[in-house]
Amino acid sequence: MPSSKSWIARHREGGIYSFVILLVAALACGGVVAGANFAGRDAFAAADARLDEAKGGAQRALLFPDATFEQVSAPAIEGLNSVYRTDGGAWVFDVSATGYHGDVELMVGIAADGTVAGIQIVAEDETDGIGTNALTEEYFGTFAGMPAAGALTLEDAGSDQTHVDGVSGATFTSNAVVGCLNIAFEAYAQLGGN
């Protein structure tokens, strides 16, 4: 005579039953997480944008402490992320160039008189004590007051180029810093500077 117990009651102690219960629980949890992510994706994106803007705003303020910034349309230049103009006529360029361990992202400030006002690090992953030696205030200071025109090079300078020194042992990162400055100079020229 067949058992009066249901299939579930008879197999409750088995491995298949445990597997099915875990699978149903995992699918339910995954569905809840996916639903929350789908429902909040716009809010998450807006929060990320506000965080990025707050971080960038603080760095722009380090370059021009008393300025008000307005984002302007950036020219289509590879490595140029964004452009801001201050109420005093200065410019801030968020630029990226390839270093040793990936992109080095910097903010380059160009004063209203067309000279480099300063440089701030946005993001980098260079080797501590080697590549980071080219990401110091001391090295950045060598560019302060330099006209934002032409192109900079670590090699022998050609026409319309200016030779600058790199940091010994940090060639890739020095090239990234110079590359970032060249991108900023090109964007500055396209926006009507120098």
mmCIF file of C-alpha atoms in Angstrom:
data_model
loop_
_atom_site.group_PDB
_atom_site.id
_atom_site.type_symbol
_atom_site.label_atom_id
_atom_site.label_comp_id
_atom_site.label_asym_id
_atom_site.label_seq_id
_atom_site.Cartn_x
_atom_site.Cartn_y
_atom_site.Cartn_z
ATOM 1 C CA MET A 1 0.000 0.000 0.000
ATOM 2 C CA PRO A 2 1.431 3.391 -0.974
ATOM 3 C CA SER A 3 2.391 5.799 1.739
ATOM 4 C CA SER A 4 -0.097 8.515 2.542
ATOM 5 C CA LYS A 5 2.723 11.034 2.964
ATOM 6 C CA SER A 6 3.376 13.470 0.145
ATOM 7 C CA TRP A 7 6.565 13.369 -1.875
ATOM 8 C CA ILE A 8 7.868 16.411 0.023
ATOM 9 C CA ALA A 9 7.214 14.844 3.392
ATOM 10 C CA ARG A 10 8.963 11.620 2.347
ATOM 11 C CA HIS A 11 12.075 13.415 0.986
ATOM 12 C CA ARG A 12 12.436 16.184 3.531
ATOM 13 C CA GLU A 13 15.669 14.719 4.899
ATOM 14 C CA GLY A 14 17.267 14.140 1.458
ATOM 15 C CA GLY A 15 19.943 16.101 -0.359
ATOM 16 C CA ILE A 16 17.713 16.987 -3.313
ATOM 17 C CA TYR A 17 15.143 18.605 -1.035
ATOM 18 C CA SER A 18 17.871 20.688 0.668
ATOM 19 C CA PHE A 19 19.261 21.706 -2.710
ATOM 20 C CA VAL A 20 15.844 22.781 -3.994
ATOM 21 C CA ILE A 21 15.152 24.817 -0.834
ATOM 22 C CA LEU A 22 18.556 26.565 -1.094
ATOM 23 C CA LEU A 23 18.017 27.224 -4.799
ATOM 24 C CA VAL A 24 14.584 28.773 -4.164
ATOM 25 C CA ALA A 25 16.011 30.921 -1.328
ATOM 26 C CA ALA A 26 18.964 32.060 -3.492
ATOM 27 C CA LEU A 27 16.673 32.967 -6.387
ATOM 28 C CA ALA A 28 14.379 34.906 -4.048
ATOM 29 C CA CYS A 29 17.304 36.841 -2.542
ATOM 30 C CA GLY A 30 18.813 37.489 -5.973
ATOM 31 C CA GLY A 31 15.460 38.751 -7.192
ATOM 32 C CA VAL A 32 15.170 41.157 -4.256
ATOM 33 C CA VAL A 33 18.692 42.524 -4.818
ATOM 34 C CA ALA A 34 18.155 42.838 -8.581
ATOM 35 C CA GLY A 35 14.820 44.570 -8.024
ATOM 36 C CA ALA A 36 16.345 47.038 -5.562
ATOM 37 C CA ASN A 37 19.215 47.757 -7.954
ATOM 38 C CA PHE A 38 16.838 48.241 -10.883
ATOM 39 C CA ALA A 39 14.505 50.463 -8.875
ATOM 40 C CA GLY A 40 17.342 52.589 -7.474
ATOM 41 C CA ARG A 41 19.651 52.788 -10.472
ATOM 42 C CA ASP A 42 18.823 56.425 -11.230
ATOM 43 C CA ALA A 43 19.231 57.405 -7.592
ATOM 44 C CA PHE A 44 22.560 55.530 -7.406
ATOM 45 C CA ALA A 45 23.812 57.224 -10.580
ATOM 46 C CA ALA A 46 22.774 60.661 -9.301
ATOM 47 C CA ALA A 47 24.481 60.025 -5.958
ATOM 48 C CA ASP A 48 27.681 58.953 -7.743
ATOM 49 C CA ALA A 49 27.579 62.083 -9.891
ATOM 50 C CA ARG A 50 27.112 64.298 -6.812
ATOM 51 C CA LEU A 51 30.038 62.568 -5.084
ATOM 52 C CA ASP A 52 32.276 63.005 -8.130
ATOM 53 C CA GLU A 53 31.288 66.664 -8.415
ATOM 54 C CA ALA A 54 31.922 67.268 -4.714
ATOM 55 C CA LYS A 55 35.358 65.690 -4.983
ATOM 56 C CA GLY A 56 36.186 67.647 -8.144
ATOM 57 C CA GLY A 57 34.795 70.849 -6.657
ATOM 58 C CA ALA A 58 37.087 70.548 -3.662
ATOM 59 C CA GLN A 59 40.089 70.023 -5.925
ATOM 60 C CA ARG A 60 39.146 72.953 -8.156
ATOM 61 C CA ALA A 61 38.865 75.095 -5.025
ATOM 62 C CA LEU A 62 42.439 74.129 -4.108
ATOM 63 C CA LEU A 63 43.595 75.614 -7.406
ATOM 64 C CA PHE A 64 41.466 78.791 -7.185
ATOM 65 C CA PRO A 65 40.167 79.111 -3.586
ATOM 66 C CA ASP A 66 37.947 82.175 -3.995
ATOM 67 C CA ALA A 67 36.514 81.365 -7.416
ATOM 68 C CA THR A 68 33.107 80.286 -8.607
ATOM 69 C CA PHE A 69 33.229 77.573 -11.274
ATOM 70 C CA GLU A 70 31.063 76.994 -14.312
ATOM 71 C CA GLN A 71 31.424 73.887 -16.435
ATOM 72 C CA VAL A 72 31.870 74.646 -20.122
ATOM 73 C CA SER A 73 31.629 72.442 -23.177
ATOM 74 C CA ALA A 74 34.918 70.609 -23.590
ATOM 75 C CA PRO A 75 36.588 70.274 -26.995
ATOM 76 C CA ALA A 76 36.882 66.711 -28.313
ATOM 77 C CA ILE A 77 40.443 65.941 -27.244
ATOM 78 C CA GLU A 78 41.509 62.480 -26.112
ATOM 79 C CA GLY A 79 42.310 62.564 -22.415
ATOM 80 C CA LEU A 80 40.247 65.700 -21.704
ATOM 81 C CA ASN A 81 37.550 64.822 -19.178
ATOM 82 C CA SER A 82 36.005 68.190 -18.317
ATOM 83 C CA VAL A 83 36.600 71.937 -18.424
ATOM 84 C CA TYR A 84 35.582 74.619 -15.929
ATOM 85 C CA ARG A 85 35.927 78.381 -16.159
ATOM 86 C CA THR A 86 36.086 80.630 -13.123
ATOM 87 C CA ASP A 87 34.334 83.932 -12.656
ATOM 88 C CA GLY A 88 37.793 85.548 -12.798
ATOM 89 C CA GLY A 89 38.661 84.142 -16.243
ATOM 90 C CA ALA A 90 40.855 81.261 -15.092
ATOM 91 C CA TRP A 91 40.407 77.701 -16.371
ATOM 92 C CA VAL A 92 40.526 74.229 -14.814
ATOM 93 C CA PHE A 93 41.062 71.195 -17.031
ATOM 94 C CA ASP A 94 40.472 67.632 -15.783
ATOM 95 C CA VAL A 95 42.848 65.558 -17.915
ATOM 96 C CA SER A 96 44.221 62.003 -18.064
ATOM 97 C CA ALA A 97 47.333 60.464 -19.600
ATOM 98 C CA THR A 98 48.873 57.011 -19.349
ATOM 99 C CA GLY A 99 51.424 56.457 -16.598
ATOM 100 C CA TYR A 100 53.229 53.264 -15.596
ATOM 101 C CA HIS A 101 50.270 51.585 -13.863
ATOM 102 C CA GLY A 102 47.391 53.046 -15.873
ATOM 103 C CA ASP A 103 45.952 56.514 -16.189
ATOM 104 C CA VAL A 104 47.156 59.481 -14.176
ATOM 105 C CA GLU A 105 44.286 61.964 -13.823
ATOM 106 C CA LEU A 106 45.145 65.556 -12.934
ATOM 107 C CA MET A 107 43.409 68.915 -12.692
ATOM 108 C CA VAL A 108 45.447 71.621 -14.344
ATOM 109 C CA GLY A 109 44.681 75.218 -13.433
ATOM 110 C CA ILE A 110 45.476 77.953 -15.935
ATOM 111 C CA ALA A 111 45.286 81.497 -14.608
ATOM 112 C CA ALA A 112 43.579 84.343 -16.424
ATOM 113 C CA ASP A 113 47.001 85.574 -17.617
ATOM 114 C CA GLY A 114 47.560 82.285 -19.498
ATOM 115 C CA THR A 115 50.085 80.695 -17.164
ATOM 116 C CA VAL A 116 49.924 77.427 -15.234
ATOM 117 C CA ALA A 117 48.469 78.227 -11.813
ATOM 118 C CA GLY A 118 48.787 74.759 -10.309
ATOM 119 C CA ILE A 119 48.174 71.037 -10.597
ATOM 120 C CA GLN A 120 46.079 68.734 -8.395
ATOM 121 C CA ILE A 121 46.005 64.927 -8.450
ATOM 122 C CA VAL A 122 42.570 63.426 -9.100
ATOM 123 C CA ALA A 123 43.513 59.750 -9.432
ATOM 124 C CA GLU A 124 46.668 57.692 -9.888
ATOM 125 C CA ASP A 125 47.995 54.201 -9.211
ATOM 126 C CA GLU A 126 51.709 54.761 -9.662
ATOM 127 C CA THR A 127 54.395 52.909 -7.701
ATOM 128 C CA ASP A 128 54.928 54.468 -4.274
ATOM 129 C CA GLY A 129 58.375 55.999 -3.910
ATOM 130 C CA ILE A 130 59.158 55.680 -7.624
ATOM 131 C CA GLY A 131 56.402 56.892 -9.959
ATOM 132 C CA THR A 132 54.846 58.998 -7.226
ATOM 133 C CA ASN A 133 58.062 61.028 -7.114
ATOM 134 C CA ALA A 134 56.745 62.773 -10.233
ATOM 135 C CA LEU A 135 53.439 63.531 -8.483
ATOM 136 C CA THR A 136 54.793 65.846 -5.813
ATOM 137 C CA GLU A 137 54.171 69.520 -5.123
ATOM 138 C CA GLU A 138 57.874 70.064 -5.763
ATOM 139 C CA TYR A 139 57.680 68.657 -9.305
ATOM 140 C CA PHE A 140 54.330 70.297 -10.014
ATOM 141 C CA GLY A 141 55.846 73.595 -8.837
ATOM 142 C CA THR A 142 58.337 73.515 -11.725
ATOM 143 C CA PHE A 143 55.396 74.163 -14.074
ATOM 144 C CA ALA A 144 53.852 77.031 -12.072
ATOM 145 C CA GLY A 145 53.967 80.317 -13.950
ATOM 146 C CA MET A 146 54.815 78.588 -17.247
ATOM 147 C CA PRO A 147 52.902 79.921 -20.275
ATOM 148 C CA ALA A 148 50.125 77.513 -21.323
ATOM 149 C CA ALA A 149 51.136 77.518 -24.967
ATOM 150 C CA GLY A 150 52.825 75.159 -27.369
ATOM 151 C CA ALA A 151 53.804 71.682 -26.274
ATOM 152 C CA LEU A 152 56.044 70.407 -23.516
ATOM 153 C CA THR A 153 58.499 67.571 -24.008
ATOM 154 C CA LEU A 154 60.977 65.611 -21.934
ATOM 155 C CA GLU A 155 63.023 65.014 -25.103
ATOM 156 C CA ASP A 156 64.971 67.518 -27.161
ATOM 157 C CA ALA A 157 62.620 70.362 -27.997
ATOM 158 C CA GLY A 158 61.589 70.985 -31.583
ATOM 159 C CA SER A 159 59.816 74.018 -32.960
ATOM 160 C CA ASP A 160 56.876 75.162 -30.807
ATOM 161 C CA GLN A 161 58.022 72.822 -28.014
ATOM 162 C CA THR A 162 59.456 73.551 -24.612
ATOM 163 C CA HIS A 163 61.855 71.139 -22.952
ATOM 164 C CA VAL A 164 61.061 70.317 -19.336
ATOM 165 C CA ASP A 165 62.872 68.021 -16.958
ATOM 166 C CA GLY A 166 61.379 64.764 -15.770
ATOM 167 C CA VAL A 167 61.953 63.008 -12.467
ATOM 168 C CA SER A 168 64.780 60.475 -12.511
ATOM 169 C CA GLY A 169 63.399 56.947 -12.145
ATOM 170 C CA ALA A 170 59.834 58.081 -12.854
ATOM 171 C CA THR A 171 59.946 58.465 -16.618
ATOM 172 C CA PHE A 172 56.499 57.008 -17.340
ATOM 173 C CA THR A 173 54.835 59.164 -14.693
ATOM 174 C CA SER A 174 56.788 62.261 -15.774
ATOM 175 C CA ASN A 175 55.554 61.624 -19.325
ATOM 176 C CA ALA A 176 51.987 61.322 -17.971
ATOM 177 C CA VAL A 177 52.258 64.679 -16.174
ATOM 178 C CA VAL A 178 53.670 66.338 -19.301
ATOM 179 C CA GLY A 179 50.960 64.624 -21.382
ATOM 180 C CA CYS A 180 48.261 65.992 -19.073
ATOM 181 C CA LEU A 181 49.703 69.492 -19.359
ATOM 182 C CA ASN A 182 49.842 69.218 -23.165
ATOM 183 C CA ILE A 183 46.181 68.151 -23.273
ATOM 184 C CA ALA A 184 45.255 71.113 -21.062
ATOM 185 C CA PHE A 185 47.309 73.496 -23.231
ATOM 186 C CA GLU A 186 45.647 72.208 -26.417
ATOM 187 C CA ALA A 187 42.170 72.577 -24.902
ATOM 188 C CA TYR A 188 43.058 76.056 -23.621
ATOM 189 C CA ALA A 189 44.165 77.090 -27.113
ATOM 190 C CA GLN A 190 40.962 75.704 -28.677
ATOM 191 C CA LEU A 191 38.882 77.631 -26.149
ATOM 192 C CA GLY A 192 40.566 80.902 -27.136
ATOM 193 C CA GLY A 193 43.513 81.105 -24.752
ATOM 194 C CA ASN A 194 47.014 82.262 -25.769
#
